[in-house]
Amino acid sequence: MDVTRDRAWETLTRYTKSEALLRHALAVEASTSAYARRFGEDEELWGATALLHDFDYEIHPTLDQHPQDGAPLLREEGYPEEIVEAVLSHAEHLAMPRDTALKRTLFACDELSGFVHACGLVRPTGLDGLEPKSVRKKLKQPSFAAGVHRDEVYRGAEELGVVLDEHIVAVTAALRPIASQLGLRTAASSAA
Ligand SMILES: [Fe+2]
Ligand SMILES: [Fe+2]
């Protein structure tokens, strides 16, 4: 099969209706694609993997199903094993080795994209002017975006071999162009 963004989006939206989940998929896609560009990898394939990583969450909302019961569905749809394995490996409870750059990147971008998104939502200017320092500070406040696993944020950057601040900058920069799709304000919109 030819893996395209359109195809991945079609699969994702067939299984996922929640706006929050679609926004999460878009955020992780933007971050993962940005790293594909930086590493000289296949941007469309990496982006498609990110779009699909939680595709079954709505139908499999518990860890005894997500994402392992989604994997056979992806195989039936014809997605290559490279994508299926990467999707499986983002789940800590499956304890799969993250032995490819795609797996390490997806894992590193998953929780942090969600966290940076959450930081943007509480700021009048969204992601504009958001500094790594304030993201790090919020990471230390357990009550803020409590659903984001801090240990996975730290471990993700470490496994990817990127300093946390640099990773925060990369993810923030990746999300900025799609701020409106993520429901975020911008400096321009707050001045208006
Ligand atoms: Fe997930
Ligand atoms: Fe996710």
Short mmCIF file of N, CA, C and O in Angstrom, two decimals, residues 57-139:
data_model
loop_
_atom_site.label_atom_id
_atom_site.label_comp_id
_atom_site.label_asym_id
_atom_site.label_seq_id
_atom_site.Cartn_x
_atom_site.Cartn_y
_atom_site.Cartn_z
N TYR A 57 -8.27 4.57 20.02
CA TYR A 57 -8.50 4.89 21.44
C TYR A 57 -9.99 5.04 21.77
O TYR A 57 -10.45 4.66 22.85
N GLU A 58 -10.75 5.58 20.83
CA GLU A 58 -12.17 5.77 21.09
C GLU A 58 -12.90 4.42 21.21
O GLU A 58 -13.79 4.28 22.04
N ILE A 59 -12.51 3.46 20.39
CA ILE A 59 -13.16 2.14 20.49
C ILE A 59 -12.46 1.22 21.49
O ILE A 59 -13.04 0.25 21.95
N HIS A 60 -11.22 1.55 21.84
CA HIS A 60 -10.44 0.76 22.81
C HIS A 60 -9.87 1.68 23.88
O HIS A 60 -8.67 1.90 23.93
N PRO A 61 -10.72 2.21 24.76
CA PRO A 61 -10.23 3.25 25.69
C PRO A 61 -9.43 2.73 26.88
O PRO A 61 -8.99 3.53 27.70
N THR A 62 -9.24 1.44 26.99
CA THR A 62 -8.51 0.93 28.16
C THR A 62 -7.21 0.26 27.72
O THR A 62 -7.07 -0.18 26.59
N LEU A 63 -6.29 0.19 28.68
CA LEU A 63 -4.95 -0.31 28.36
C LEU A 63 -4.92 -1.81 28.08
O LEU A 63 -3.93 -2.33 27.57
N ASP A 64 -6.01 -2.52 28.42
CA ASP A 64 -6.01 -3.94 28.03
C ASP A 64 -6.45 -4.08 26.57
O ASP A 64 -6.45 -5.19 26.03
N GLN A 65 -6.77 -2.94 25.92
CA GLN A 65 -7.14 -3.00 24.49
C GLN A 65 -6.30 -2.08 23.61
O GLN A 65 -5.97 -2.43 22.48
N HIS A 66 -6.00 -0.87 24.14
CA HIS A 66 -5.27 0.12 23.34
C HIS A 66 -3.78 0.05 23.61
O HIS A 66 -3.40 0.09 24.76
N PRO A 67 -2.94 0.01 22.58
CA PRO A 67 -3.29 -0.04 21.16
C PRO A 67 -3.23 -1.45 20.57
O PRO A 67 -3.38 -1.61 19.37
N GLN A 68 -3.07 -2.45 21.46
CA GLN A 68 -2.80 -3.79 20.92
C GLN A 68 -3.95 -4.34 20.07
O GLN A 68 -3.70 -5.03 19.08
N ASP A 69 -5.21 -4.01 20.44
CA ASP A 69 -6.32 -4.52 19.62
C ASP A 69 -6.52 -3.69 18.34
O ASP A 69 -7.25 -4.10 17.44
N GLY A 70 -5.87 -2.53 18.32
CA GLY A 70 -5.93 -1.73 17.09
C GLY A 70 -4.98 -2.24 16.02
O GLY A 70 -5.23 -2.07 14.82
N ALA A 71 -3.89 -2.88 16.46
CA ALA A 71 -2.86 -3.32 15.50
C ALA A 71 -3.41 -4.23 14.39
O ALA A 71 -3.14 -3.99 13.21
N PRO A 72 -4.22 -5.26 14.75
CA PRO A 72 -4.76 -6.10 13.66
C PRO A 72 -5.63 -5.31 12.68
O PRO A 72 -5.67 -5.63 11.49
N LEU A 73 -6.31 -4.28 13.19
CA LEU A 73 -7.15 -3.46 12.29
C LEU A 73 -6.27 -2.72 11.29
O LEU A 73 -6.60 -2.62 10.11
N LEU A 74 -5.13 -2.20 11.78
CA LEU A 74 -4.21 -1.49 10.87
C LEU A 74 -3.66 -2.45 9.82
O LEU A 74 -3.52 -2.10 8.65
N ARG A 75 -3.35 -3.68 10.26
CA ARG A 75 -2.83 -4.68 9.30
C ARG A 75 -3.88 -4.99 8.25
O ARG A 75 -3.59 -5.08 7.07
N GLU A 76 -5.14 -5.15 8.69
CA GLU A 76 -6.22 -5.41 7.74
C GLU A 76 -6.37 -4.28 6.73
O GLU A 76 -6.70 -4.52 5.57
N GLU A 77 -6.13 -3.06 7.20
CA GLU A 77 -6.25 -1.91 6.30
C GLU A 77 -5.09 -1.86 5.31
O GLU A 77 -5.12 -1.10 4.36
N GLY A 78 -4.05 -2.66 5.60
CA GLY A 78 -2.92 -2.74 4.67
C GLY A 78 -1.72 -1.91 5.05
O GLY A 78 -0.79 -1.75 4.25
N TYR A 79 -1.71 -1.35 6.28
CA TYR A 79 -0.56 -0.54 6.69
C TYR A 79 0.67 -1.43 6.91
O TYR A 79 0.54 -2.55 7.41
N PRO A 80 1.84 -0.94 6.52
CA PRO A 80 3.05 -1.75 6.67
C PRO A 80 3.42 -1.97 8.14
O PRO A 80 3.05 -1.19 9.02
N GLU A 81 4.16 -3.03 8.35
CA GLU A 81 4.56 -3.42 9.70
C GLU A 81 5.36 -2.32 10.41
O GLU A 81 5.28 -2.17 11.63
N GLU A 82 6.11 -1.55 9.64
CA GLU A 82 6.89 -0.44 10.22
C GLU A 82 5.97 0.51 11.00
O GLU A 82 6.32 0.98 12.09
N ILE A 83 4.81 0.79 10.44
CA ILE A 83 3.84 1.66 11.11
C ILE A 83 3.18 0.95 12.27
O ILE A 83 3.07 1.48 13.38
N VAL A 84 2.75 -0.29 12.04
CA VAL A 84 2.03 -1.03 13.08
C VAL A 84 2.92 -1.20 14.33
O VAL A 84 2.49 -0.97 15.46
N GLU A 85 4.18 -1.57 14.09
CA GLU A 85 5.12 -1.76 15.20
C GLU A 85 5.37 -0.46 15.95
O GLU A 85 5.47 -0.45 17.18
N ALA A 86 5.49 0.63 15.21
CA ALA A 86 5.73 1.92 15.86
C ALA A 86 4.52 2.31 16.71
O ALA A 86 4.67 2.79 17.84
N VAL A 87 3.32 2.09 16.17
CA VAL A 87 2.10 2.39 16.93
C VAL A 87 2.09 1.58 18.22
O VAL A 87 1.84 2.10 19.31
N LEU A 88 2.40 0.29 18.12
CA LEU A 88 2.41 -0.56 19.32
C LEU A 88 3.44 -0.07 20.34
O LEU A 88 3.20 -0.09 21.54
N SER A 89 4.59 0.39 19.84
CA SER A 89 5.69 0.70 20.75
C SER A 89 5.48 2.00 21.53
O SER A 89 6.23 2.28 22.46
N HIS A 90 4.46 2.80 21.17
CA HIS A 90 4.26 4.03 21.96
C HIS A 90 3.64 3.72 23.32
O HIS A 90 3.62 4.58 24.20
N ALA A 91 3.14 2.50 23.48
CA ALA A 91 2.45 2.13 24.71
C ALA A 91 3.45 1.54 25.70
O ALA A 91 4.00 0.46 25.46
N GLU A 92 3.64 2.24 26.80
CA GLU A 92 4.59 1.77 27.82
C GLU A 92 4.24 0.38 28.35
O GLU A 92 5.12 -0.42 28.60
N HIS A 93 2.94 0.11 28.51
CA HIS A 93 2.56 -1.17 29.13
C HIS A 93 2.90 -2.38 28.26
O HIS A 93 2.90 -3.50 28.74
N LEU A 94 3.17 -2.15 26.98
CA LEU A 94 3.54 -3.28 26.12
C LEU A 94 5.05 -3.55 26.18
O LEU A 94 5.51 -4.59 25.71
N ALA A 95 5.78 -2.59 26.76
CA ALA A 95 7.23 -2.74 26.97
C ALA A 95 7.97 -3.25 25.73
O ALA A 95 8.76 -4.19 25.80
N MET A 96 7.68 -2.65 24.61
CA MET A 96 8.37 -3.04 23.38
C MET A 96 9.63 -2.21 23.20
O MET A 96 9.65 -1.04 23.57
N PRO A 97 10.67 -2.79 22.64
CA PRO A 97 11.89 -2.00 22.45
C PRO A 97 11.64 -0.91 21.40
O PRO A 97 11.02 -1.17 20.37
N ARG A 98 12.09 0.31 21.73
CA ARG A 98 11.97 1.38 20.73
C ARG A 98 13.30 1.42 19.96
O ARG A 98 14.18 2.20 20.25
N ASP A 99 13.36 0.52 18.98
CA ASP A 99 14.62 0.26 18.29
C ASP A 99 14.73 0.92 16.92
O ASP A 99 15.60 0.58 16.14
N THR A 100 13.83 1.85 16.62
CA THR A 100 13.98 2.63 15.38
C THR A 100 13.82 4.11 15.74
O THR A 100 13.22 4.45 16.76
N ALA A 101 14.34 4.95 14.86
CA ALA A 101 14.22 6.40 15.08
C ALA A 101 12.75 6.82 15.10
O ALA A 101 12.34 7.69 15.87
N LEU A 102 11.94 6.18 14.26
CA LEU A 102 10.51 6.50 14.22
C LEU A 102 9.86 6.20 15.58
O LEU A 102 9.10 7.01 16.11
N LYS A 103 10.17 5.04 16.15
CA LYS A 103 9.58 4.67 17.44
C LYS A 103 10.00 5.65 18.54
O LYS A 103 9.18 6.08 19.36
N ARG A 104 11.29 5.99 18.55
CA ARG A 104 11.77 6.91 19.59
C ARG A 104 11.16 8.29 19.43
O ARG A 104 10.82 8.96 20.40
N THR A 105 11.00 8.71 18.18
CA THR A 105 10.45 10.03 17.92
C THR A 105 8.97 10.09 18.30
O THR A 105 8.52 11.04 18.95
N LEU A 106 8.23 9.07 17.90
CA LEU A 106 6.79 9.04 18.23
C LEU A 106 6.60 9.08 19.74
O LEU A 106 5.79 9.85 20.27
N PHE A 107 7.37 8.27 20.45
CA PHE A 107 7.24 8.22 21.91
C PHE A 107 7.59 9.58 22.52
O PHE A 107 6.89 10.08 23.40
N ALA A 108 8.65 10.19 22.02
CA ALA A 108 9.09 11.48 22.57
C ALA A 108 8.07 12.58 22.27
O ALA A 108 7.93 13.53 23.05
N CYS A 109 7.39 12.48 21.15
CA CYS A 109 6.47 13.56 20.75
C CYS A 109 5.07 13.39 21.35
O CYS A 109 4.33 14.36 21.48
N ASP A 110 4.70 12.18 21.70
CA ASP A 110 3.34 11.89 22.14
C ASP A 110 2.96 12.72 23.38
O ASP A 110 2.10 13.61 23.31
N GLU A 111 3.62 12.47 24.50
CA GLU A 111 3.23 13.17 25.73
C GLU A 111 3.59 14.66 25.69
O GLU A 111 2.83 15.49 26.16
N LEU A 112 4.74 14.97 25.12
CA LEU A 112 5.15 16.38 25.15
C LEU A 112 4.25 17.25 24.25
O LEU A 112 3.95 18.39 24.60
N SER A 113 3.80 16.72 23.12
CA SER A 113 2.88 17.50 22.28
C SER A 113 1.61 17.82 23.05
O SER A 113 1.10 18.95 22.99
N GLY A 114 1.12 16.83 23.79
CA GLY A 114 -0.07 17.05 24.60
C GLY A 114 0.18 18.10 25.67
O GLY A 114 -0.67 18.94 25.95
N PHE A 115 1.36 18.05 26.25
CA PHE A 115 1.66 18.97 27.34
C PHE A 115 1.85 20.40 26.84
O PHE A 115 1.31 21.35 27.42
N VAL A 116 2.58 20.55 25.74
CA VAL A 116 2.80 21.90 25.18
C VAL A 116 1.45 22.48 24.72
O VAL A 116 1.17 23.66 24.91
N HIS A 117 0.62 21.63 24.14
CA HIS A 117 -0.72 22.03 23.73
C HIS A 117 -1.49 22.57 24.95
O HIS A 117 -2.08 23.66 24.91
N ALA A 118 -1.42 21.84 26.05
CA ALA A 118 -2.11 22.26 27.27
C ALA A 118 -1.55 23.60 27.78
O ALA A 118 -2.31 24.47 28.23
N CYS A 119 -0.24 23.78 27.69
CA CYS A 119 0.37 25.06 28.10
C CYS A 119 -0.18 26.20 27.24
O CYS A 119 -0.50 27.28 27.75
N GLY A 120 -0.30 25.94 25.94
CA GLY A 120 -0.82 26.96 25.02
C GLY A 120 -2.26 27.34 25.31
O GLY A 120 -2.66 28.50 25.15
N LEU A 121 -3.03 26.35 25.74
CA LEU A 121 -4.46 26.60 25.97
C LEU A 121 -4.72 27.57 27.12
O LEU A 121 -5.73 28.27 27.13
N VAL A 122 -3.81 27.63 28.09
CA VAL A 122 -4.04 28.52 29.24
C VAL A 122 -3.37 29.88 29.06
O VAL A 122 -3.41 30.71 29.96
N ARG A 123 -2.76 30.12 27.91
CA ARG A 123 -2.10 31.41 27.69
C ARG A 123 -2.89 32.25 26.69
O ARG A 123 -3.34 31.72 25.68
N PRO A 124 -3.04 33.56 26.98
CA PRO A 124 -3.81 34.41 26.06
C PRO A 124 -3.19 34.49 24.67
O PRO A 124 -3.90 34.72 23.69
N THR A 125 -1.87 34.30 24.58
CA THR A 125 -1.23 34.33 23.26
C THR A 125 -0.87 32.93 22.79
O THR A 125 -0.03 32.76 21.90
N GLY A 126 -1.51 31.92 23.36
CA GLY A 126 -1.27 30.55 22.91
C GLY A 126 0.18 30.15 23.02
O GLY A 126 0.80 30.27 24.08
N LEU A 127 0.75 29.70 21.91
CA LEU A 127 2.14 29.23 21.92
C LEU A 127 3.12 30.36 21.63
O LEU A 127 4.33 30.18 21.77
N ASP A 128 2.59 31.51 21.23
CA ASP A 128 3.49 32.63 20.91
C ASP A 128 4.17 33.11 22.19
O ASP A 128 3.50 33.45 23.18
N GLY A 129 5.48 33.12 22.17
CA GLY A 129 6.24 33.57 23.34
C GLY A 129 6.39 32.52 24.43
O GLY A 129 6.94 32.81 25.49
N LEU A 130 5.91 31.32 24.18
CA LEU A 130 6.06 30.26 25.19
C LEU A 130 7.51 29.77 25.22
O LEU A 130 8.05 29.33 24.22
N GLU A 131 8.13 29.88 26.38
CA GLU A 131 9.54 29.52 26.53
C GLU A 131 9.68 28.15 27.19
O GLU A 131 8.86 27.79 28.04
N PRO A 132 10.75 27.42 26.85
CA PRO A 132 10.99 26.12 27.49
C PRO A 132 10.98 26.19 29.01
O PRO A 132 10.50 25.30 29.69
N LYS A 133 11.49 27.30 29.53
CA LYS A 133 11.58 27.46 30.97
C LYS A 133 10.19 27.35 31.62
O LYS A 133 10.02 26.71 32.66
N SER A 134 9.20 28.00 31.01
CA SER A 134 7.88 27.96 31.64
C SER A 134 7.21 26.60 31.42
O SER A 134 6.40 26.16 32.24
N VAL A 135 7.56 25.94 30.33
CA VAL A 135 7.05 24.58 30.13
C VAL A 135 7.64 23.66 31.21
O VAL A 135 6.92 22.87 31.84
N ARG A 136 8.94 23.80 31.44
CA ARG A 136 9.59 22.97 32.47
C ARG A 136 9.00 23.21 33.85
O ARG A 136 8.82 22.31 34.65
N LYS A 137 8.68 24.49 34.10
CA LYS A 137 8.11 24.85 35.39
C LYS A 137 6.74 24.16 35.57
O LYS A 137 6.44 23.62 36.63
N LYS A 138 5.95 24.19 34.51
CA LYS A 138 4.63 23.55 34.57
C LYS A 138 4.75 22.03 34.70
O LYS A 138 3.89 21.38 35.30
N LEU A 139 5.80 21.49 34.12
CA LEU A 139 6.00 20.03 34.25
C LEU A 139 6.17 19.64 35.71
O LEU A 139 5.84 18.52 36.12
#
